[in-house]
Amino acid sequence: MAEQRWPVSRRNLLRGTVAAGVISAGAVAGAPSSAAPPSRRVAVFGGGVAGLTAAHELAERGFEVTVYEARALGGKARSVGVPGTGRGGRPDLPGEHGFRFFPGFYQNLPDTMRRIPFADNADGVWNNLITVPEAKFSRRDGDDIVLALSGDSATTPRTPDSIRESLVGAITTASRMSPEEGLFFANRLMVFNTSCQARRFGQWEHTSWHEFVRGHERSREFRAVVSRSLTSIMVAAKENLASTRTIGSMGEQFLGNPLGVGNDGGLDRVLDNATNIAWIDPWVRHLRGLGVRFELGARVSELVVRDRRIHAARITDAGGARTVDADYFVVALPVEQARKLWSSQVLAVAPELAATERLFVDWMNGLQIYFRVPLHISRGHTAYIDSPWSLTSISQNQLWTEKLPSFGDGSVADCLSVDISDWNSPGMLYGKPAVECTHEEIFREVWAQLSSHLNDREQLLRPADVHSWFLDPGITWQGSRNANADPLLINTAGSWDARPEPHGSIENLFLAGDYVRTDVDLATMEGANESARAAVNALLDVAGSSAQRCRGFRLRRTPELEPLRILDADRYAQGLPNLFDDPT
């Protein structure tokens, strides 16, 4: 991936060399935030990955930062203790919103992780990432496919033909598609990978993934792997709604770069412990050391506009309603929360924010099942490609350095962390979608779907081995259906136009979150981190700061295909299809 640096004028660079050095030295030494001048006060609303990233970058540059978070620091990325499960001095069992992984193509987030100290780790919490060796694609009443994820190879493809052959090999290895369909899909990926930026935004942004891969014309196997696995299972999207530009970009990183060339690490990485232990808690401690203040239980309710600026914000906490004053305001909330703040006064100054009402969110939440015995399912993630609720899972004890018997009552030997990506399709046990199932019904339905995939050859799951289970606390039963406090942004076709830039018409208001325009273009921790860096750089510009701008990274594009992208730019300008785009 190419590193991106935001420009700084030569005069500001020279002027800021000494100042930036002083600020950096103070930050490393944990200089108190009061050392920052009054004109550098920043209120950050939201303590998820975007908010913590913004606070991190700003505090390192000498700003006085206060983070206001309504629920818990870490947002959807955090781990959650299962209340009341700890015994004998052990912490509660670790639950979570859903398992998370850190693909090798992530670059912005790992850069932050390297700057978070952890014990004797040379690269901070980044050293807590481990590469999983395989992925499993499990089928109901059929043979499973195990895909090695070593990423090792002696050579890198150098020609379009060899790249296409590599794609065909990766696709047919990971599926049971016929060679003809494998070649067809490889060609579709070549169409996207050789498309110029103008075509990606002008054509593929407005084309659904299902239409792009012509899913209605293909076999059931093709639809299961290409349409479903790359959309609903991976990013909770629906293939007939998801943008080709978004899904194609993900395929370009995973399938278009099978050797992991230029990646930060292994193709599929996870943390070696519960997220808060391995990452979030050390991060918060580090930020406190940099002078960042945290106010938990504080929910922002209004942005007060005066003279085309945010004059103040109103929040509600345990003490009631009050007003927050700052020089700069960073809204680092999920889109469904952020757009509640776009009052008529805000929209009068920043009408572009009204388009965020068109952005679509859906559900992708997790269920953890705790076992009294170790599991032997896969040495990495498992996708249940025939499951009605689009399930994926990972067994955690095999990967963690702190084993699960050190949590809870000491009898838990493993945890199967399951993501439910489709909450609106009928299940196989009750015939109801997850959104209409009670929590007990959700567990029983998930168990039935997992068992139908894993117990069709041998009994890998046994009811007698189950210790307990835990559903994401963001899911709450409302009497007839569930509500979800933590939905996920879905990049539907054409939604780029509704996504805002990190800085718009209001001078001292900045936006960070995975719905903000980013290069990674997915509702991910990487997108949240990338957007926060861009927001901080915009804030530095407005503040006239001479501090060094945040580093930024862009997704890798296979360099050998660049001549074809240049050719495609000419073809697109002439109204011609991509060179590889055969309409038949």
Coordinates of C-alpha atoms in Angstrom, one line a residue:
M1 CA 0.0 0.0 0.0
A2 CA 1.2 3.5 -0.8
E3 CA 1.7 5.8 2.1
Q4 CA -0.1 9.2 1.7
R5 CA 1.1 12.4 3.4
W6 CA -1.0 15.5 3.5
P7 CA 0.9 18.6 2.2
V8 CA 2.5 21.2 4.5
S9 CA 3.9 24.4 3.2
R10 CA 7.7 24.9 3.4
R11 CA 7.3 27.9 5.7
N12 CA 5.0 26.0 8.1
L13 CA 7.3 23.0 8.0
L14 CA 10.4 25.0 8.9
R15 CA 8.5 27.0 11.5
G16 CA 7.0 23.8 13.0
T17 CA 10.1 21.7 13.3
V18 CA 11.0 22.9 16.8
A19 CA 7.4 23.3 18.0
A20 CA 6.5 19.8 16.8
G21 CA 9.6 18.4 18.5
V22 CA 8.6 20.0 21.8
I23 CA 5.0 18.8 21.4
S24 CA 6.1 15.3 20.6
A25 CA 8.5 15.2 23.5
G26 CA 5.8 16.5 25.9
A27 CA 3.4 13.9 24.6
V28 CA 5.8 11.0 25.1
A29 CA 6.6 12.2 28.6
G30 CA 2.9 12.4 29.4
A31 CA 2.7 16.2 29.6
P32 CA -0.6 17.4 31.1
S33 CA -3.2 18.7 28.8
S34 CA -3.3 22.0 30.7
A35 CA 0.0 22.8 29.0
A36 CA -1.9 23.3 25.8
P37 CA -3.1 26.9 25.1
P38 CA -6.8 27.6 25.5
S39 CA -7.3 27.9 21.7
R40 CA -6.5 24.2 21.4
R41 CA -9.4 22.6 23.3
V42 CA -11.1 19.7 21.4
A43 CA -14.3 17.9 22.4
V44 CA -14.5 14.5 20.8
F45 CA -18.0 12.9 20.9
G46 CA -17.7 9.1 20.7
G47 CA -15.2 6.8 22.3
G48 CA -15.0 4.0 19.7
V49 CA -12.1 3.4 17.3
A50 CA -12.7 6.7 15.5
G51 CA -12.9 8.8 18.6
L52 CA -9.9 7.2 20.3
T53 CA -7.8 7.6 17.2
A54 CA -8.7 11.3 16.9
A55 CA -7.9 11.8 20.6
H56 CA -4.6 10.0 20.1
E57 CA -3.4 12.0 17.2
L58 CA -4.5 15.3 18.7
A59 CA -3.0 14.6 22.1
E60 CA 0.4 13.8 20.5
R61 CA 0.2 17.2 18.9
G62 CA -0.4 19.1 22.1
F63 CA -4.1 19.6 22.0
E64 CA -6.3 19.5 25.1
V65 CA -8.7 16.7 24.4
T66 CA -11.8 15.5 26.2
V67 CA -13.7 12.4 25.0
Y68 CA -17.4 12.1 25.7
E69 CA -18.7 8.6 25.5
A70 CA -22.3 7.5 26.3
R71 CA -21.7 3.8 26.9
A72 CA -18.2 2.2 26.9
L73 CA -14.8 3.0 25.4
G74 CA -13.9 0.9 22.4
G75 CA -17.4 1.0 20.8
K76 CA -18.2 -2.0 18.7
A77 CA -14.6 -3.2 18.9
R78 CA -14.5 -3.6 22.7
S79 CA -14.8 -6.9 24.6
V80 CA -17.6 -7.1 27.2
G81 CA -17.5 -9.0 30.5
V82 CA -20.4 -11.4 31.0
P83 CA -21.9 -10.0 34.2
G84 CA -21.6 -12.2 37.3
T85 CA -19.6 -15.0 35.7
G86 CA -16.3 -14.4 37.5
R87 CA -15.4 -16.7 40.4
G88 CA -12.4 -17.2 42.7
G89 CA -10.8 -13.9 41.8
R90 CA -11.1 -14.6 38.0
P91 CA -12.5 -11.9 35.7
D92 CA -15.9 -12.3 34.0
L93 CA -16.0 -14.4 30.9
P94 CA -15.1 -12.3 27.8
G95 CA -18.0 -11.5 25.5
E96 CA -18.1 -9.2 22.5
H97 CA -20.2 -7.4 19.9
G98 CA -18.8 -9.9 17.4
F99 CA -15.4 -11.3 16.6
R100 CA -13.1 -9.0 14.7
F101 CA -10.1 -9.6 12.5
F102 CA -7.3 -7.4 11.1
P103 CA -6.6 -8.2 7.4
G104 CA -3.1 -7.7 6.2
F105 CA -4.2 -4.9 4.0
Y106 CA -5.0 -2.7 7.0
Q107 CA -2.3 -0.1 7.3
N108 CA -3.7 2.9 9.2
L109 CA -4.9 1.0 12.3
P110 CA -1.7 -1.1 12.7
D111 CA 0.3 2.2 12.5
T112 CA -1.7 3.4 15.6
M113 CA -1.4 0.0 17.3
R114 CA 2.4 0.2 17.1
R115 CA 2.3 3.5 19.1
I116 CA 0.3 2.0 22.0
P117 CA 2.8 0.6 24.6
F118 CA 2.2 -2.9 25.8
A119 CA 4.6 -4.6 28.3
D120 CA 7.9 -5.3 26.6
N121 CA 6.5 -5.5 23.1
A122 CA 8.8 -3.7 20.6
D123 CA 5.8 -2.6 18.5
G124 CA 3.3 -2.1 21.3
V125 CA -0.1 -3.8 21.0
W126 CA 0.6 -4.5 17.3
N127 CA 2.7 -7.4 18.6
N128 CA -0.5 -8.9 20.0
L129 CA -1.8 -9.7 16.5
I130 CA -1.3 -13.2 15.3
T131 CA -1.9 -14.7 11.9
V132 CA -4.4 -17.5 11.6
P133 CA -3.2 -20.3 9.3
E134 CA -6.4 -21.3 7.6
A135 CA -10.0 -20.5 6.8
K136 CA -12.8 -23.0 6.6
F137 CA -15.9 -23.0 4.3
S138 CA -18.4 -25.3 5.9
R139 CA -21.4 -26.8 4.1
R140 CA -24.5 -28.5 5.2
D141 CA -24.5 -32.1 4.2
G142 CA -21.4 -31.6 2.1
D143 CA -17.6 -31.7 2.2
D144 CA -16.0 -28.6 3.8
I145 CA -13.1 -26.7 2.2
V146 CA -10.1 -25.7 4.2
L147 CA -8.0 -22.9 2.7
A148 CA -4.4 -22.4 3.8
L149 CA -3.6 -18.7 4.5
S150 CA 0.2 -18.9 4.6
G151 CA 0.6 -16.2 2.0
D152 CA 4.0 -17.7 1.1
S153 CA 5.2 -17.9 -2.5
A154 CA 8.4 -17.6 -4.3
T155 CA 7.3 -15.2 -7.0
T156 CA 4.7 -12.5 -7.6
P157 CA 2.6 -12.6 -10.8
R158 CA 4.1 -10.2 -13.3
T159 CA 1.7 -10.2 -16.3
P160 CA -2.1 -9.8 -16.7
D161 CA -2.3 -13.5 -17.8
S162 CA -0.4 -14.8 -14.8
I163 CA -2.4 -12.6 -12.5
R164 CA -5.6 -14.0 -14.0
E165 CA -4.2 -17.6 -13.6
S166 CA -3.4 -16.8 -10.0
L167 CA -7.0 -15.6 -9.4
V168 CA -8.5 -18.7 -11.0
G169 CA -6.3 -20.9 -8.8
A170 CA -7.3 -19.1 -5.7
I171 CA -11.0 -19.2 -6.6
T172 CA -11.2 -22.8 -7.6
T173 CA -9.2 -23.8 -4.5
A174 CA -11.6 -22.0 -2.2
S175 CA -14.8 -23.3 -3.9
R176 CA -16.4 -26.1 -5.9
M177 CA -17.1 -23.9 -8.8
S178 CA -16.5 -25.4 -12.2
P179 CA -13.4 -24.3 -14.1
E180 CA -15.6 -22.3 -16.5
E181 CA -17.3 -20.4 -13.7
G182 CA -14.0 -19.9 -11.9
L183 CA -12.5 -18.4 -15.0
F184 CA -15.6 -16.2 -15.4
F185 CA -15.3 -14.9 -11.9
A186 CA -11.6 -14.3 -12.4
N187 CA -12.4 -12.3 -15.5
R188 CA -14.9 -10.2 -13.5
L189 CA -12.2 -9.5 -10.9
M190 CA -9.9 -8.5 -13.8
V191 CA -12.5 -6.1 -15.1
F192 CA -12.6 -4.4 -11.7
N193 CA -8.9 -4.5 -11.0
T194 CA -8.1 -3.0 -14.4
S195 CA -10.8 -0.3 -14.1
C196 CA -9.6 3.3 -13.7
Q197 CA -10.8 5.5 -10.8
A198 CA -13.2 7.3 -13.0
R199 CA -15.0 4.1 -14.0
R200 CA -14.9 2.8 -10.4
F201 CA -16.8 5.9 -9.2
G202 CA -18.8 6.6 -12.3
Q203 CA -19.9 3.0 -13.2
W204 CA -19.2 0.5 -10.5
E205 CA -20.2 2.7 -7.6
H206 CA -23.7 2.7 -9.1
T207 CA -23.8 -1.1 -10.0
S208 CA -24.8 -3.7 -7.5
W209 CA -22.4 -6.6 -6.9
H210 CA -25.1 -9.1 -7.9
E211 CA -25.5 -7.4 -11.3
F212 CA -21.8 -7.1 -11.8
V213 CA -21.1 -10.8 -11.3
R214 CA -24.3 -11.7 -13.2
G215 CA -25.4 -13.8 -10.2
H216 CA -28.9 -14.5 -11.8
E217 CA -27.2 -16.3 -14.6
R218 CA -24.8 -18.5 -12.6
S219 CA -25.0 -21.8 -10.6
R220 CA -26.0 -22.2 -7.0
E221 CA -22.4 -22.8 -6.1
F222 CA -21.3 -19.5 -7.7
R223 CA -24.1 -17.6 -6.0
A224 CA -23.2 -19.1 -2.6
V225 CA -19.5 -18.3 -2.9
V226 CA -19.4 -15.1 -5.0
S227 CA -22.6 -13.4 -4.3
R228 CA -23.2 -14.4 -0.7
S229 CA -19.9 -15.1 0.9
L230 CA -18.3 -11.8 -0.2
T231 CA -21.3 -9.8 0.8
S232 CA -23.6 -11.0 3.6
I233 CA -21.1 -13.2 5.4
M234 CA -18.1 -10.8 5.2
V235 CA -19.7 -7.4 5.6
A236 CA -23.4 -8.0 6.3
A237 CA -24.4 -6.6 2.9
K238 CA -26.9 -7.9 0.5
E239 CA -25.6 -8.8 -3.0
N240 CA -28.4 -7.0 -4.8
L241 CA -27.8 -3.8 -2.8
A242 CA -24.0 -3.7 -2.2
S243 CA -21.9 -1.5 -4.3
T244 CA -19.6 -3.2 -6.8
R245 CA -16.9 -0.6 -6.0
T246 CA -17.0 -1.5 -2.3
I247 CA -17.1 -5.3 -2.7
G248 CA -14.7 -5.2 -5.7
S249 CA -12.2 -3.3 -3.7
M250 CA -12.3 -5.9 -0.9
G251 CA -11.9 -8.7 -3.5
E252 CA -9.0 -6.8 -5.0
Q253 CA -7.2 -6.9 -1.6
F254 CA -8.1 -10.5 -0.7
L255 CA -8.3 -12.3 -4.1
G256 CA -6.4 -9.8 -6.3
N257 CA -3.4 -10.0 -3.9
P258 CA -3.3 -13.7 -2.9
L259 CA 0.4 -13.4 -2.0
G260 CA -0.2 -10.6 0.4
V261 CA 2.4 -8.4 -1.4
G262 CA 2.7 -5.1 0.5
N263 CA 0.5 -6.2 3.4
D264 CA 1.3 -5.1 6.9
G265 CA 1.1 -8.7 8.0
G266 CA -0.7 -12.0 7.4
L267 CA -3.8 -12.1 5.3
D268 CA -6.0 -12.8 8.3
R269 CA -5.0 -11.7 11.8
V270 CA -6.7 -11.7 15.2
L271 CA -5.7 -10.5 18.7
D272 CA -4.1 -13.0 21.1
N273 CA -6.5 -12.2 24.0
A274 CA -9.8 -10.5 24.7
T275 CA -9.9 -7.2 22.9
N276 CA -9.9 -5.0 25.9
I277 CA -6.9 -6.8 27.5
A278 CA -4.8 -6.9 24.3
W279 CA -5.7 -3.5 22.9
I280 CA -8.5 -1.2 24.2
D281 CA -7.4 -0.9 27.9
P282 CA -3.7 -0.3 27.1
W283 CA -4.9 2.3 24.5
V284 CA -7.0 4.2 27.1
R285 CA -4.2 4.1 29.6
H286 CA -1.8 5.5 27.1
L287 CA -4.2 8.3 26.1
R288 CA -4.7 9.2 29.8
G289 CA -0.9 9.5 30.0
L290 CA -1.0 11.9 27.1
G291 CA -3.5 14.1 29.0
V292 CA -6.7 13.0 27.4
R293 CA -9.7 13.2 29.7
F294 CA -12.6 10.8 29.4
E295 CA -16.2 11.4 30.5
L296 CA -18.2 8.2 30.4
G297 CA -22.0 8.2 30.5
A298 CA -22.1 11.5 28.6
R299 CA -24.4 11.6 25.6
V300 CA -24.3 14.5 23.2
S301 CA -27.8 15.8 22.3
E302 CA -27.3 19.0 20.4
L303 CA -24.7 21.1 18.6
V304 CA -25.3 24.8 19.2
V305 CA -24.6 26.9 16.1
R306 CA -23.6 30.5 16.2
D307 CA -21.9 32.6 13.4
R308 CA -21.5 29.5 11.2
R309 CA -19.5 27.7 13.9
I310 CA -20.3 25.2 16.6
H311 CA -20.5 27.5 19.7
A312 CA -21.1 24.7 22.2
A313 CA -22.6 21.2 22.6
R314 CA -25.3 20.1 25.0
I315 CA -24.8 16.7 26.7
T316 CA -26.6 14.6 29.2
D317 CA -24.9 12.6 31.9
A318 CA -25.6 11.3 35.4
G319 CA -25.7 14.9 36.6
G320 CA -28.3 16.0 34.1
A321 CA -28.1 18.3 31.1
R322 CA -25.1 20.6 30.7
T323 CA -23.2 22.6 28.1
V324 CA -19.7 21.7 26.8
D325 CA -17.5 24.4 25.4
A326 CA -14.5 23.8 23.1
D327 CA -12.6 25.4 20.2
Y328 CA -13.1 22.4 18.0
F329 CA -15.6 19.6 17.9
V330 CA -15.1 16.1 16.5
V331 CA -18.2 14.0 16.0
A332 CA -16.9 10.4 16.1
L333 CA -20.3 8.7 16.4
P334 CA -21.8 6.0 14.1
V335 CA -23.9 7.5 11.3
E336 CA -27.3 6.5 12.9
Q337 CA -26.3 8.5 16.0
A338 CA -24.4 11.4 14.3
R339 CA -27.3 12.3 12.0
K340 CA -29.5 12.9 15.0
L341 CA -27.3 16.0 15.6
W342 CA -28.0 17.5 12.2
S343 CA -30.6 20.1 13.4
S344 CA -32.1 22.7 11.1
Q345 CA -29.4 25.1 12.4
V346 CA -26.6 22.7 11.5
L347 CA -28.1 21.9 8.1
A348 CA -28.6 25.6 7.4
V349 CA -24.8 26.0 7.4
A350 CA -23.9 22.5 6.2
P351 CA -26.7 21.3 3.9
E352 CA -24.4 18.6 2.6
L353 CA -25.0 16.6 5.8
A354 CA -28.7 16.1 5.0
A355 CA -27.6 13.3 2.5
T356 CA -26.5 11.1 5.4
E357 CA -30.2 10.3 5.9
R358 CA -29.9 8.1 2.8
L359 CA -27.2 5.9 4.3
F360 CA -28.3 2.4 5.1
V361 CA -27.5 0.4 8.2
D362 CA -28.1 -3.3 8.9
W363 CA -27.3 -5.8 11.6
M364 CA -24.2 -7.9 12.2
N365 CA -24.0 -9.0 15.8
G366 CA -22.4 -11.8 17.7
L367 CA -23.2 -14.7 20.0
Q368 CA -20.5 -16.4 22.1
I369 CA -21.0 -20.0 23.1
Y370 CA -18.7 -21.2 25.9
F371 CA -17.7 -24.9 26.1
R372 CA -16.3 -27.1 28.8
V373 CA -14.0 -28.9 26.3
P374 CA -11.7 -27.6 23.6
L375 CA -13.1 -27.3 20.1
H376 CA -11.5 -28.8 16.9
I377 CA -13.3 -26.9 14.1
S378 CA -10.8 -24.8 12.3
R379 CA -7.5 -23.1 13.0
G380 CA -9.1 -19.9 11.9
H381 CA -12.4 -18.5 10.8
T382 CA -15.2 -20.7 9.5
A383 CA -17.9 -19.5 7.2
Y384 CA -21.1 -21.5 7.1
I385 CA -22.0 -20.7 3.5
D386 CA -25.4 -22.5 3.5
S387 CA -26.6 -21.2 6.8
P388 CA -29.9 -19.2 6.6
W389 CA -28.5 -16.5 8.9
S390 CA -25.1 -16.2 7.2
L391 CA -23.0 -17.4 10.2
T392 CA -19.3 -17.2 10.7
S393 CA -17.3 -18.2 13.7
I394 CA -13.9 -18.6 15.3
S395 CA -12.9 -20.7 18.3
Q396 CA -10.7 -18.5 20.5
N397 CA -8.9 -20.5 23.1
Q398 CA -6.5 -22.0 20.5
L399 CA -5.4 -18.5 19.6
W400 CA -5.2 -16.7 23.0
T401 CA -2.1 -16.5 25.2
E402 CA -4.4 -16.2 28.3
K403 CA -6.4 -19.3 28.1
L404 CA -10.2 -19.3 28.9
P405 CA -9.9 -21.3 32.1
S406 CA -8.4 -18.2 33.7
F407 CA -11.8 -16.5 33.2
G408 CA -15.3 -17.1 34.7
D409 CA -15.6 -20.1 37.1
G410 CA -12.5 -21.8 35.6
S411 CA -14.4 -24.6 33.8
V412 CA -14.7 -22.9 30.4
A413 CA -12.2 -24.5 28.0
D414 CA -13.2 -22.7 24.7
C415 CA -15.4 -20.1 23.2
L416 CA -17.0 -20.2 19.8
S417 CA -17.6 -16.6 18.9
V418 CA -20.3 -16.5 16.2
D419 CA -21.3 -13.5 14.0
I420 CA -24.9 -13.4 12.7
S421 CA -24.9 -11.5 9.5
D422 CA -28.5 -12.0 8.3
W423 CA -31.1 -11.0 10.8
N424 CA -34.0 -10.8 8.3
S425 CA -34.1 -14.3 6.7
P426 CA -36.2 -17.2 8.2
G427 CA -34.2 -19.7 10.2
M428 CA -34.4 -23.5 9.9
L429 CA -35.7 -24.2 13.4
Y430 CA -38.5 -21.7 14.1
G431 CA -38.9 -20.3 10.6
K432 CA -38.5 -16.8 11.9
P433 CA -35.8 -14.2 11.2
A434 CA -33.4 -13.4 14.1
V435 CA -34.9 -10.0 14.6
E436 CA -38.2 -11.7 15.6
C437 CA -36.6 -14.4 17.8
T438 CA -36.2 -14.2 21.6
H439 CA -32.7 -14.4 22.8
E440 CA -33.2 -18.1 23.8
E441 CA -34.6 -18.8 20.3
I442 CA -31.6 -17.0 18.7
F443 CA -29.2 -19.3 20.6
R444 CA -31.2 -22.5 19.7
E445 CA -31.4 -21.4 16.1
V446 CA -27.7 -20.6 15.8
W447 CA -26.9 -24.0 17.5
A448 CA -29.1 -25.8 14.9
Q449 CA -27.5 -24.1 12.0
L450 CA -24.0 -24.7 13.3
S451 CA -24.8 -28.4 14.0
S452 CA -26.2 -28.9 10.6
H453 CA -22.9 -27.9 9.1
L454 CA -20.4 -29.3 11.6
N455 CA -22.0 -32.5 12.7
D456 CA -22.8 -33.9 9.3
R457 CA -19.6 -36.0 9.1
E458 CA -18.7 -36.2 12.8
Q459 CA -20.1 -34.7 16.0
L460 CA -17.9 -31.6 16.6
L461 CA -20.6 -29.9 18.7
R462 CA -22.2 -31.6 21.6
P463 CA -25.0 -30.0 23.7
A464 CA -23.6 -31.6 26.9
D465 CA -20.3 -29.7 26.4
V466 CA -22.0 -26.3 26.4
H467 CA -21.3 -24.2 29.6
S468 CA -23.3 -21.1 28.7
W469 CA -23.9 -18.5 26.0
F470 CA -23.9 -14.7 25.7
L471 CA -25.6 -12.5 23.1
D472 CA -24.3 -9.1 22.2
P473 CA -25.8 -6.7 24.8
G474 CA -26.6 -4.3 22.0
I475 CA -29.5 -6.6 21.1
T476 CA -32.5 -6.0 23.3
W477 CA -35.9 -7.7 23.2
Q478 CA -38.7 -5.2 22.9
G479 CA -41.7 -7.5 23.5
S480 CA -42.3 -8.6 19.9
R481 CA -38.9 -8.1 18.1
N482 CA -35.4 -7.1 18.9
A483 CA -33.8 -3.6 18.8
N484 CA -30.1 -3.1 18.0
A485 CA -28.0 -0.4 19.6
D486 CA -25.1 -1.1 17.2
P487 CA -26.1 -1.6 13.6
L488 CA -23.5 -1.5 10.8
L489 CA -23.2 0.8 7.8
I490 CA -23.8 -1.0 4.5
N491 CA -22.4 0.6 1.4
T492 CA -25.2 0.3 -1.0
A493 CA -24.8 1.1 -4.7
G494 CA -24.6 4.9 -5.1
S495 CA -24.2 5.6 -1.4
W496 CA -20.8 7.3 -1.9
D497 CA -22.6 10.5 -2.9
A498 CA -24.3 10.6 0.5
R499 CA -21.2 10.1 2.6
P500 CA -19.6 13.3 3.9
E501 CA -16.0 14.5 3.9
P502 CA -14.3 14.8 7.3
H503 CA -14.6 18.5 7.2
G504 CA -17.4 20.5 5.6
S505 CA -19.0 24.0 5.7
I506 CA -18.8 24.4 9.5
E507 CA -15.3 25.7 10.3
N508 CA -14.8 24.0 13.7
L509 CA -16.8 20.8 13.1
F510 CA -15.0 17.6 12.0
L511 CA -16.4 14.1 11.3
A512 CA -14.8 10.8 12.0
G513 CA -16.4 7.4 11.6
D514 CA -16.5 4.6 9.0
Y515 CA -19.4 6.3 7.2
V516 CA -17.1 9.2 6.3
R517 CA -15.4 9.0 2.9
T518 CA -12.3 6.8 3.1
D519 CA -10.1 4.9 0.8
V520 CA -10.8 1.6 2.5
D521 CA -14.5 2.3 1.9
L522 CA -15.8 -0.4 4.3
A523 CA -17.6 -0.3 7.7
T524 CA -14.4 -1.4 9.5
M525 CA -12.0 -0.4 12.3
E526 CA -9.6 0.6 9.5
G527 CA -12.2 2.9 8.0
A528 CA -12.8 4.5 11.4
N529 CA -9.1 5.0 12.0
E530 CA -8.5 6.4 8.5
S531 CA -11.3 8.9 8.8
A532 CA -10.1 10.1 12.2
R533 CA -6.7 10.8 10.8
A534 CA -8.2 12.8 7.9
A535 CA -10.4 14.7 10.4
V536 CA -7.4 15.6 12.6
N537 CA -5.4 16.8 9.5
A538 CA -8.4 19.0 8.6
L539 CA -8.5 20.4 12.1
L540 CA -4.7 21.1 12.0
D541 CA -5.2 23.1 8.8
V542 CA -8.1 25.1 10.3
A543 CA -6.0 25.7 13.5
G544 CA -3.0 26.8 11.5
S545 CA -1.0 24.2 13.3
S546 CA 2.6 23.5 12.2
A547 CA 2.5 20.0 13.7
Q548 CA 3.3 17.1 11.4
R549 CA 0.2 15.8 9.7
C550 CA -1.1 12.3 10.3
R551 CA 0.2 9.6 8.1
G552 CA -2.3 8.1 5.7
F553 CA -2.2 4.9 3.6
R554 CA -4.1 3.9 0.5
L555 CA -5.2 0.5 -0.6
R556 CA -2.8 -1.4 -2.8
R557 CA -3.4 -1.6 -6.5
T558 CA -1.4 -4.3 -8.4
P559 CA 1.3 -2.2 -10.1
E560 CA 1.5 -4.6 -13.1
L561 CA -2.0 -3.7 -14.0
E562 CA -1.5 0.1 -14.0
P563 CA -0.9 0.3 -17.8
L564 CA -4.3 -1.3 -18.3
R565 CA -5.9 1.2 -15.9
I566 CA -4.4 4.0 -17.9
L567 CA -5.8 2.4 -21.1
D568 CA -9.2 2.1 -19.3
A569 CA -9.2 5.8 -18.5
D570 CA -9.2 6.5 -22.2
R571 CA -11.8 3.9 -22.9
Y572 CA -14.1 5.2 -20.2
A573 CA -13.8 8.8 -21.4
Q574 CA -14.8 7.5 -24.9
G575 CA -17.8 5.6 -23.5
L576 CA -16.3 2.2 -24.1
P577 CA -16.4 -0.8 -21.7
N578 CA -13.4 -2.1 -19.9
L579 CA -11.1 -4.2 -22.1
F580 CA -12.0 -7.4 -20.2
D581 CA -15.7 -6.7 -19.9
D582 CA -17.3 -9.2 -22.3
P583 CA -21.0 -8.6 -22.4
T584 CA -21.8 -12.2 -23.3

